[in-house]
Amino acid sequence: MSELFKVVADYEPAGDQAEAIDLLAAGVESGFERQTLKGVTGSGKTFTMAKIIEKVQRPTLVLSHNKTLAAQLFREFTSFFPHNAVGYFVSTYDYYQPEAYVPGKDLYIEKDADINEEIDRLRLYASFALMERRDVIIVATVSCIFGLGNPMSLRDMRKTFKVGEVFKHKQDIEQMVRMQYERNDMVLKRGSFRLHGDVLEIHPSYLENAVRIKIAWDEIESIAWFEPLTGEILSEETSLTLYPAKQFVMPPEQVKSAIARI
């Protein structure tokens, strides 16, 4: 659910911050392509930017030149905007070794990579938040300029569950598999689902909590978010929109069309 950007802080702009906020916000509204905010370390530039976002009420991309600064900005914007969607979009690799060949030794080095699961979750959350709401701030590094899956494909692959609607066991399970969710009836991990009798549990790959869907006589009886480790119920919902477990997914029609062209 989209809300207005609202800064939550124990202090208000001080010194020349108020003037900077008004001038830069007016520049954004006037369509200026470039503006610069100068300030020494610790002068409150991030807070000033947060107040500008609150004033102009527009989705915002904050681009950083490295992961360390991006992580710091993500924490700060998350604290300033607790009721809005703040995403973190950086490279998922903790370690990456590209494939290589050393002619002098006739040595082939295979590609190797170690993906950070938490960063992967945050990347997915950032992508899907952009599709659902306008009160979004994405803190990213230059990895955001590289090609990703087609946003239209992601949007077309989402699945909506509503209380009172019919649950089509075979079709709905097959669709979740096409969305790259793995069935694991033993362990409910991120990006998986399990079905025990009339209870379907899904752990979306982009969220920390899981969802439990109870089915009665092929009809969805209830939808509830719960804590995966403790099983504690967090909230009851009337509907759920589930996005793919991975960014690189494609509707079956596009897959068939691509195979035919190949």
mmCIF file of C-alpha atoms in Angstrom:
data_model
loop_
_atom_site.group_PDB
_atom_site.id
_atom_site.type_symbol
_atom_site.label_atom_id
_atom_site.label_comp_id
_atom_site.label_asym_id
_atom_site.label_seq_id
_atom_site.Cartn_x
_atom_site.Cartn_y
_atom_site.Cartn_z
ATOM 1 C CA MET A 1 0.000 0.000 0.000
ATOM 2 C CA SER A 2 1.507 3.299 -1.093
ATOM 3 C CA GLU A 3 1.733 6.122 1.407
ATOM 4 C CA LEU A 4 3.074 9.644 1.349
ATOM 5 C CA PHE A 5 6.767 10.035 2.066
ATOM 6 C CA LYS A 6 7.055 11.052 5.719
ATOM 7 C CA VAL A 7 10.358 11.672 7.490
ATOM 8 C CA VAL A 8 10.485 10.380 11.062
ATOM 9 C CA ALA A 9 13.229 12.048 13.104
ATOM 10 C CA ASP A 10 13.737 13.548 16.567
ATOM 11 C CA TYR A 11 14.948 16.839 15.113
ATOM 12 C CA GLU A 12 14.071 19.423 12.495
ATOM 13 C CA PRO A 13 16.227 21.158 9.850
ATOM 14 C CA ALA A 14 18.691 23.596 11.371
ATOM 15 C CA GLY A 15 21.095 26.257 10.123
ATOM 16 C CA ASP A 16 20.937 26.625 6.333
ATOM 17 C CA GLN A 17 19.334 23.187 5.833
ATOM 18 C CA ALA A 18 15.823 24.637 5.496
ATOM 19 C CA GLU A 19 16.941 26.999 2.729
ATOM 20 C CA ALA A 20 18.767 24.180 0.925
ATOM 21 C CA ILE A 21 15.673 21.947 1.129
ATOM 22 C CA ASP A 22 13.412 24.658 -0.324
ATOM 23 C CA LEU A 23 15.822 25.592 -3.126
ATOM 24 C CA LEU A 24 16.661 22.028 -4.195
ATOM 25 C CA ALA A 25 13.003 20.917 -4.029
ATOM 26 C CA ALA A 26 12.037 23.915 -6.178
ATOM 27 C CA GLY A 27 14.758 22.922 -8.652
ATOM 28 C CA VAL A 28 13.342 19.412 -8.915
ATOM 29 C CA GLU A 29 9.847 20.751 -9.496
ATOM 30 C CA SER A 30 11.234 23.127 -12.151
ATOM 31 C CA GLY A 31 12.826 20.243 -14.028
ATOM 32 C CA PHE A 32 16.490 21.025 -13.396
ATOM 33 C CA GLU A 33 18.642 18.149 -14.665
ATOM 34 C CA ARG A 34 21.486 18.681 -12.188
ATOM 35 C CA GLN A 35 21.795 20.220 -8.752
ATOM 36 C CA THR A 36 24.550 19.971 -6.150
ATOM 37 C CA LEU A 37 24.296 19.909 -2.362
ATOM 38 C CA LYS A 38 27.608 20.707 -0.680
ATOM 39 C CA GLY A 39 28.495 20.021 2.936
ATOM 40 C CA VAL A 40 31.244 18.721 5.165
ATOM 41 C CA THR A 41 31.086 15.256 6.724
ATOM 42 C CA GLY A 42 28.486 15.174 9.500
ATOM 43 C CA SER A 43 26.613 18.265 8.348
ATOM 44 C CA GLY A 44 23.366 16.376 7.736
ATOM 45 C CA LYS A 45 23.317 15.987 3.949
ATOM 46 C CA THR A 46 21.406 12.673 4.107
ATOM 47 C CA PHE A 47 18.772 14.188 6.396
ATOM 48 C CA THR A 48 18.515 17.172 4.043
ATOM 49 C CA MET A 49 17.986 14.818 1.088
ATOM 50 C CA ALA A 50 15.346 12.937 3.066
ATOM 51 C CA LYS A 51 13.437 16.180 3.654
ATOM 52 C CA ILE A 52 13.711 17.011 -0.079
ATOM 53 C CA ILE A 53 12.190 13.608 -0.938
ATOM 54 C CA GLU A 54 9.412 14.280 1.560
ATOM 55 C CA LYS A 55 8.780 17.677 -0.032
ATOM 56 C CA VAL A 56 8.670 16.592 -3.696
ATOM 57 C CA GLN A 57 6.927 13.214 -3.058
ATOM 58 C CA ARG A 58 8.576 11.340 -5.936
ATOM 59 C CA PRO A 59 10.105 7.841 -6.220
ATOM 60 C CA THR A 60 13.853 8.271 -5.712
ATOM 61 C CA LEU A 61 17.021 6.495 -6.828
ATOM 62 C CA VAL A 62 20.065 7.105 -4.636
ATOM 63 C CA LEU A 63 23.179 6.023 -6.521
ATOM 64 C CA SER A 64 26.399 5.322 -4.615
ATOM 65 C CA HIS A 65 29.856 4.483 -5.936
ATOM 66 C CA ASN A 66 30.493 1.566 -3.529
ATOM 67 C CA LYS A 67 28.712 -0.994 -1.352
ATOM 68 C CA THR A 68 29.970 0.415 1.945
ATOM 69 C CA LEU A 69 28.500 3.867 1.407
ATOM 70 C CA ALA A 70 25.335 2.345 -0.115
ATOM 71 C CA ALA A 71 24.809 0.231 3.028
ATOM 72 C CA GLN A 72 25.247 3.292 5.237
ATOM 73 C CA LEU A 73 22.765 5.308 3.174
ATOM 74 C CA PHE A 74 20.301 2.395 3.181
ATOM 75 C CA ARG A 75 20.352 2.243 6.995
ATOM 76 C CA GLU A 76 19.899 6.005 7.286
ATOM 77 C CA PHE A 77 17.037 6.259 4.789
ATOM 78 C CA THR A 78 15.354 3.230 6.398
ATOM 79 C CA SER A 79 15.420 5.012 9.755
ATOM 80 C CA PHE A 80 14.099 8.265 8.233
ATOM 81 C CA PHE A 81 11.293 6.525 6.274
ATOM 82 C CA PRO A 82 10.048 3.602 8.441
ATOM 83 C CA HIS A 83 6.576 3.697 6.835
ATOM 84 C CA ASN A 84 7.788 3.776 3.220
ATOM 85 C CA ALA A 85 9.553 1.245 0.988
ATOM 86 C CA VAL A 86 13.341 1.653 1.103
ATOM 87 C CA GLY A 87 15.177 -0.817 -1.137
ATOM 88 C CA TYR A 88 18.823 -1.869 -1.364
ATOM 89 C CA PHE A 89 20.097 -2.873 -4.797
ATOM 90 C CA VAL A 90 23.765 -3.859 -5.062
ATOM 91 C CA SER A 91 25.733 -6.756 -6.498
ATOM 92 C CA THR A 92 24.819 -10.064 -4.841
ATOM 93 C CA TYR A 93 28.335 -11.490 -5.114
ATOM 94 C CA ASP A 94 30.501 -11.766 -2.018
ATOM 95 C CA TYR A 95 33.111 -13.348 -4.279
ATOM 96 C CA TYR A 96 33.326 -13.601 -8.065
ATOM 97 C CA GLN A 97 36.009 -15.283 -10.178
ATOM 98 C CA PRO A 98 35.348 -14.988 -13.925
ATOM 99 C CA GLU A 99 36.368 -17.852 -16.165
ATOM 100 C CA ALA A 100 39.870 -17.472 -17.582
ATOM 101 C CA TYR A 101 42.476 -19.265 -19.656
ATOM 102 C CA VAL A 102 46.258 -19.083 -19.125
ATOM 103 C CA PRO A 103 47.865 -20.028 -22.491
ATOM 104 C CA GLY A 104 51.391 -20.458 -21.092
ATOM 105 C CA LYS A 105 50.263 -23.220 -18.739
ATOM 106 C CA ASP A 106 47.332 -24.480 -20.830
ATOM 107 C CA LEU A 107 45.275 -23.828 -17.698
ATOM 108 C CA TYR A 108 41.523 -23.223 -17.694
ATOM 109 C CA ILE A 109 40.065 -21.549 -14.602
ATOM 110 C CA GLU A 110 36.365 -22.187 -14.141
ATOM 111 C CA LYS A 111 33.997 -19.420 -13.146
ATOM 112 C CA ASP A 112 33.227 -19.388 -9.425
ATOM 113 C CA ALA A 113 30.912 -17.178 -7.390
ATOM 114 C CA ASP A 114 29.501 -16.883 -3.895
ATOM 115 C CA ILE A 115 26.092 -15.193 -3.711
ATOM 116 C CA ASN A 116 24.970 -13.354 -0.573
ATOM 117 C CA GLU A 117 21.428 -14.576 0.139
ATOM 118 C CA GLU A 118 20.415 -11.527 2.199
ATOM 119 C CA ILE A 119 21.529 -9.093 -0.509
ATOM 120 C CA ASP A 120 19.688 -11.207 -3.082
ATOM 121 C CA ARG A 121 16.517 -10.903 -0.980
ATOM 122 C CA LEU A 122 16.929 -7.138 -0.716
ATOM 123 C CA ARG A 123 17.448 -6.822 -4.491
ATOM 124 C CA LEU A 124 14.230 -8.730 -5.160
ATOM 125 C CA TYR A 125 12.337 -6.635 -2.606
ATOM 126 C CA ALA A 126 13.579 -3.451 -4.286
ATOM 127 C CA SER A 127 12.444 -4.683 -7.722
ATOM 128 C CA PHE A 128 8.974 -5.736 -6.605
ATOM 129 C CA ALA A 129 8.401 -2.661 -4.424
ATOM 130 C CA LEU A 130 8.730 -0.528 -7.564
ATOM 131 C CA MET A 131 5.824 -2.438 -9.125
ATOM 132 C CA GLU A 132 3.439 -2.043 -6.198
ATOM 133 C CA ARG A 133 3.900 1.457 -4.856
ATOM 134 C CA ARG A 134 5.208 4.968 -5.548
ATOM 135 C CA ASP A 135 6.622 5.758 -2.100
ATOM 136 C CA VAL A 136 9.869 3.964 -2.966
ATOM 137 C CA ILE A 137 13.493 4.929 -2.351
ATOM 138 C CA ILE A 138 16.100 2.649 -3.928
ATOM 139 C CA VAL A 139 19.689 2.881 -2.688
ATOM 140 C CA ALA A 140 21.910 1.296 -5.328
ATOM 141 C CA THR A 141 25.414 0.988 -6.697
ATOM 142 C CA VAL A 142 26.293 0.953 -10.401
ATOM 143 C CA SER A 143 25.020 -2.661 -10.597
ATOM 144 C CA CYS A 144 21.573 -1.142 -11.185
ATOM 145 C CA ILE A 145 22.561 -0.071 -14.711
ATOM 146 C CA PHE A 146 23.119 -3.645 -15.925
ATOM 147 C CA GLY A 147 20.381 -5.575 -17.704
ATOM 148 C CA LEU A 148 17.866 -7.507 -15.609
ATOM 149 C CA GLY A 149 14.798 -9.517 -16.396
ATOM 150 C CA ASN A 150 11.998 -7.794 -18.282
ATOM 151 C CA PRO A 151 9.801 -5.910 -15.740
ATOM 152 C CA MET A 152 6.730 -6.801 -17.795
ATOM 153 C CA SER A 153 7.592 -10.499 -17.506
ATOM 154 C CA LEU A 154 7.918 -10.190 -13.736
ATOM 155 C CA ARG A 155 4.603 -8.380 -13.521
ATOM 156 C CA ASP A 156 2.829 -10.948 -15.705
ATOM 157 C CA MET A 157 4.202 -13.841 -13.616
ATOM 158 C CA ARG A 158 2.793 -12.682 -10.279
ATOM 159 C CA LYS A 159 0.082 -14.711 -8.586
ATOM 160 C CA THR A 160 -2.737 -13.320 -6.442
ATOM 161 C CA PHE A 161 -4.521 -15.306 -3.733
ATOM 162 C CA LYS A 162 -7.758 -13.979 -2.213
ATOM 163 C CA VAL A 163 -9.868 -15.220 0.677
ATOM 164 C CA GLY A 164 -13.063 -16.762 -0.649
ATOM 165 C CA GLU A 165 -11.656 -17.604 -4.082
ATOM 166 C CA VAL A 166 -11.213 -21.147 -5.406
ATOM 167 C CA PHE A 167 -7.750 -22.685 -4.961
ATOM 168 C CA LYS A 168 -6.924 -24.731 -8.047
ATOM 169 C CA HIS A 169 -4.424 -27.224 -6.626
ATOM 170 C CA LYS A 170 -2.755 -28.442 -9.814
ATOM 171 C CA GLN A 171 -2.736 -25.149 -11.724
ATOM 172 C CA ASP A 172 -1.692 -22.981 -8.774
ATOM 173 C CA ILE A 173 1.135 -25.314 -7.726
ATOM 174 C CA GLU A 174 2.392 -25.509 -11.319
ATOM 175 C CA GLN A 175 2.358 -21.715 -11.569
ATOM 176 C CA MET A 176 4.441 -21.370 -8.390
ATOM 177 C CA VAL A 177 6.965 -23.799 -9.849
ATOM 178 C CA ARG A 178 7.101 -21.697 -13.037
ATOM 179 C CA MET A 179 7.746 -18.709 -10.767
ATOM 180 C CA GLN A 180 10.908 -20.571 -9.632
ATOM 181 C CA TYR A 181 9.580 -21.551 -6.188
ATOM 182 C CA GLU A 182 10.825 -24.955 -5.042
ATOM 183 C CA ARG A 183 8.601 -27.401 -3.228
ATOM 184 C CA ASN A 184 10.148 -28.542 0.063
ATOM 185 C CA ASP A 185 7.714 -30.224 2.437
ATOM 186 C CA MET A 186 10.394 -30.601 5.132
ATOM 187 C CA VAL A 187 12.109 -27.214 5.426
ATOM 188 C CA LEU A 188 10.443 -23.932 4.555
ATOM 189 C CA LYS A 189 13.329 -21.812 3.316
ATOM 190 C CA ARG A 190 13.404 -18.612 1.295
ATOM 191 C CA GLY A 191 12.064 -19.168 -2.226
ATOM 192 C CA SER A 192 10.235 -22.404 -1.354
ATOM 193 C CA PHE A 193 6.740 -23.652 -0.455
ATOM 194 C CA ARG A 194 5.228 -26.687 1.211
ATOM 195 C CA LEU A 195 1.762 -28.225 1.156
ATOM 196 C CA HIS A 196 0.534 -30.263 4.114
ATOM 197 C CA GLY A 197 -3.061 -31.341 3.667
ATOM 198 C CA ASP A 198 -5.130 -28.181 3.304
ATOM 199 C CA VAL A 199 -2.383 -25.796 4.437
ATOM 200 C CA LEU A 200 -0.077 -24.126 1.921
ATOM 201 C CA GLU A 201 2.944 -22.265 3.299
ATOM 202 C CA ILE A 202 5.112 -20.029 1.108
ATOM 203 C CA HIS A 203 8.310 -18.180 1.976
ATOM 204 C CA PRO A 204 8.627 -15.369 -0.614
ATOM 205 C CA SER A 205 12.240 -14.971 -1.680
ATOM 206 C CA TYR A 206 12.068 -11.203 -1.193
ATOM 207 C CA LEU A 207 10.659 -11.132 2.371
ATOM 208 C CA GLU A 208 11.800 -12.252 5.819
ATOM 209 C CA ASN A 209 8.388 -13.610 6.827
ATOM 210 C CA ALA A 210 6.330 -16.439 5.338
ATOM 211 C CA VAL A 211 2.636 -16.742 4.529
ATOM 212 C CA ARG A 212 0.161 -19.510 5.439
ATOM 213 C CA ILE A 213 -2.865 -20.128 3.241
ATOM 214 C CA LYS A 214 -5.587 -22.374 4.693
ATOM 215 C CA ILE A 215 -7.876 -24.109 2.218
ATOM 216 C CA ALA A 216 -11.328 -25.492 3.003
ATOM 217 C CA TRP A 217 -13.168 -27.490 0.332
ATOM 218 C CA ASP A 218 -11.024 -25.995 -2.456
ATOM 219 C CA GLU A 219 -11.718 -22.474 -1.235
ATOM 220 C CA ILE A 220 -9.160 -20.167 0.372
ATOM 221 C CA GLU A 221 -10.310 -19.815 3.975
ATOM 222 C CA SER A 222 -7.605 -17.546 5.397
ATOM 223 C CA ILE A 223 -4.264 -15.904 4.614
ATOM 224 C CA ALA A 224 -1.833 -15.095 7.416
ATOM 225 C CA TRP A 225 1.755 -13.888 7.686
ATOM 226 C CA PHE A 226 3.896 -15.748 10.215
ATOM 227 C CA GLU A 227 7.449 -15.890 11.532
ATOM 228 C CA PRO A 228 9.141 -18.914 9.872
ATOM 229 C CA LEU A 229 11.280 -19.899 12.887
ATOM 230 C CA THR A 230 8.692 -19.602 15.662
ATOM 231 C CA GLY A 231 5.439 -19.999 13.715
ATOM 232 C CA GLU A 232 4.048 -16.883 15.422
ATOM 233 C CA ILE A 233 1.136 -15.339 13.488
ATOM 234 C CA LEU A 234 1.939 -11.713 12.624
ATOM 235 C CA SER A 235 -1.142 -10.562 10.716
ATOM 236 C CA GLU A 236 -4.239 -11.737 8.861
ATOM 237 C CA GLU A 237 -4.816 -10.638 5.258
ATOM 238 C CA THR A 238 -7.668 -10.820 2.765
ATOM 239 C CA SER A 239 -5.375 -11.123 -0.257
ATOM 240 C CA LEU A 240 -1.762 -11.806 -1.219
ATOM 241 C CA THR A 241 0.180 -10.929 -4.365
ATOM 242 C CA LEU A 242 3.115 -13.300 -4.799
ATOM 243 C CA TYR A 243 6.019 -12.308 -7.067
ATOM 244 C CA PRO A 244 8.534 -14.707 -8.669
ATOM 245 C CA ALA A 245 11.330 -16.188 -6.566
ATOM 246 C CA LYS A 246 13.939 -14.941 -9.034
ATOM 247 C CA GLN A 247 14.241 -11.982 -11.387
ATOM 248 C CA PHE A 248 14.959 -14.054 -14.476
ATOM 249 C CA VAL A 249 11.562 -15.590 -15.182
ATOM 250 C CA MET A 250 9.392 -15.567 -18.268
ATOM 251 C CA PRO A 251 5.728 -16.370 -18.991
ATOM 252 C CA PRO A 252 5.270 -19.749 -20.782
ATOM 253 C CA GLU A 253 4.004 -18.037 -23.961
ATOM 254 C CA GLN A 254 7.287 -16.129 -24.291
ATOM 255 C CA VAL A 255 9.291 -19.303 -23.635
ATOM 256 C CA LYS A 256 7.431 -21.176 -26.401
ATOM 257 C CA SER A 257 7.868 -18.259 -28.798
ATOM 258 C CA ALA A 258 11.619 -18.069 -28.072
ATOM 259 C CA ILE A 259 12.058 -21.833 -28.563
ATOM 260 C CA ALA A 260 10.290 -21.639 -31.910
ATOM 261 C CA ARG A 261 12.562 -18.789 -33.066
ATOM 262 C CA ILE A 262 15.693 -20.646 -31.907
#
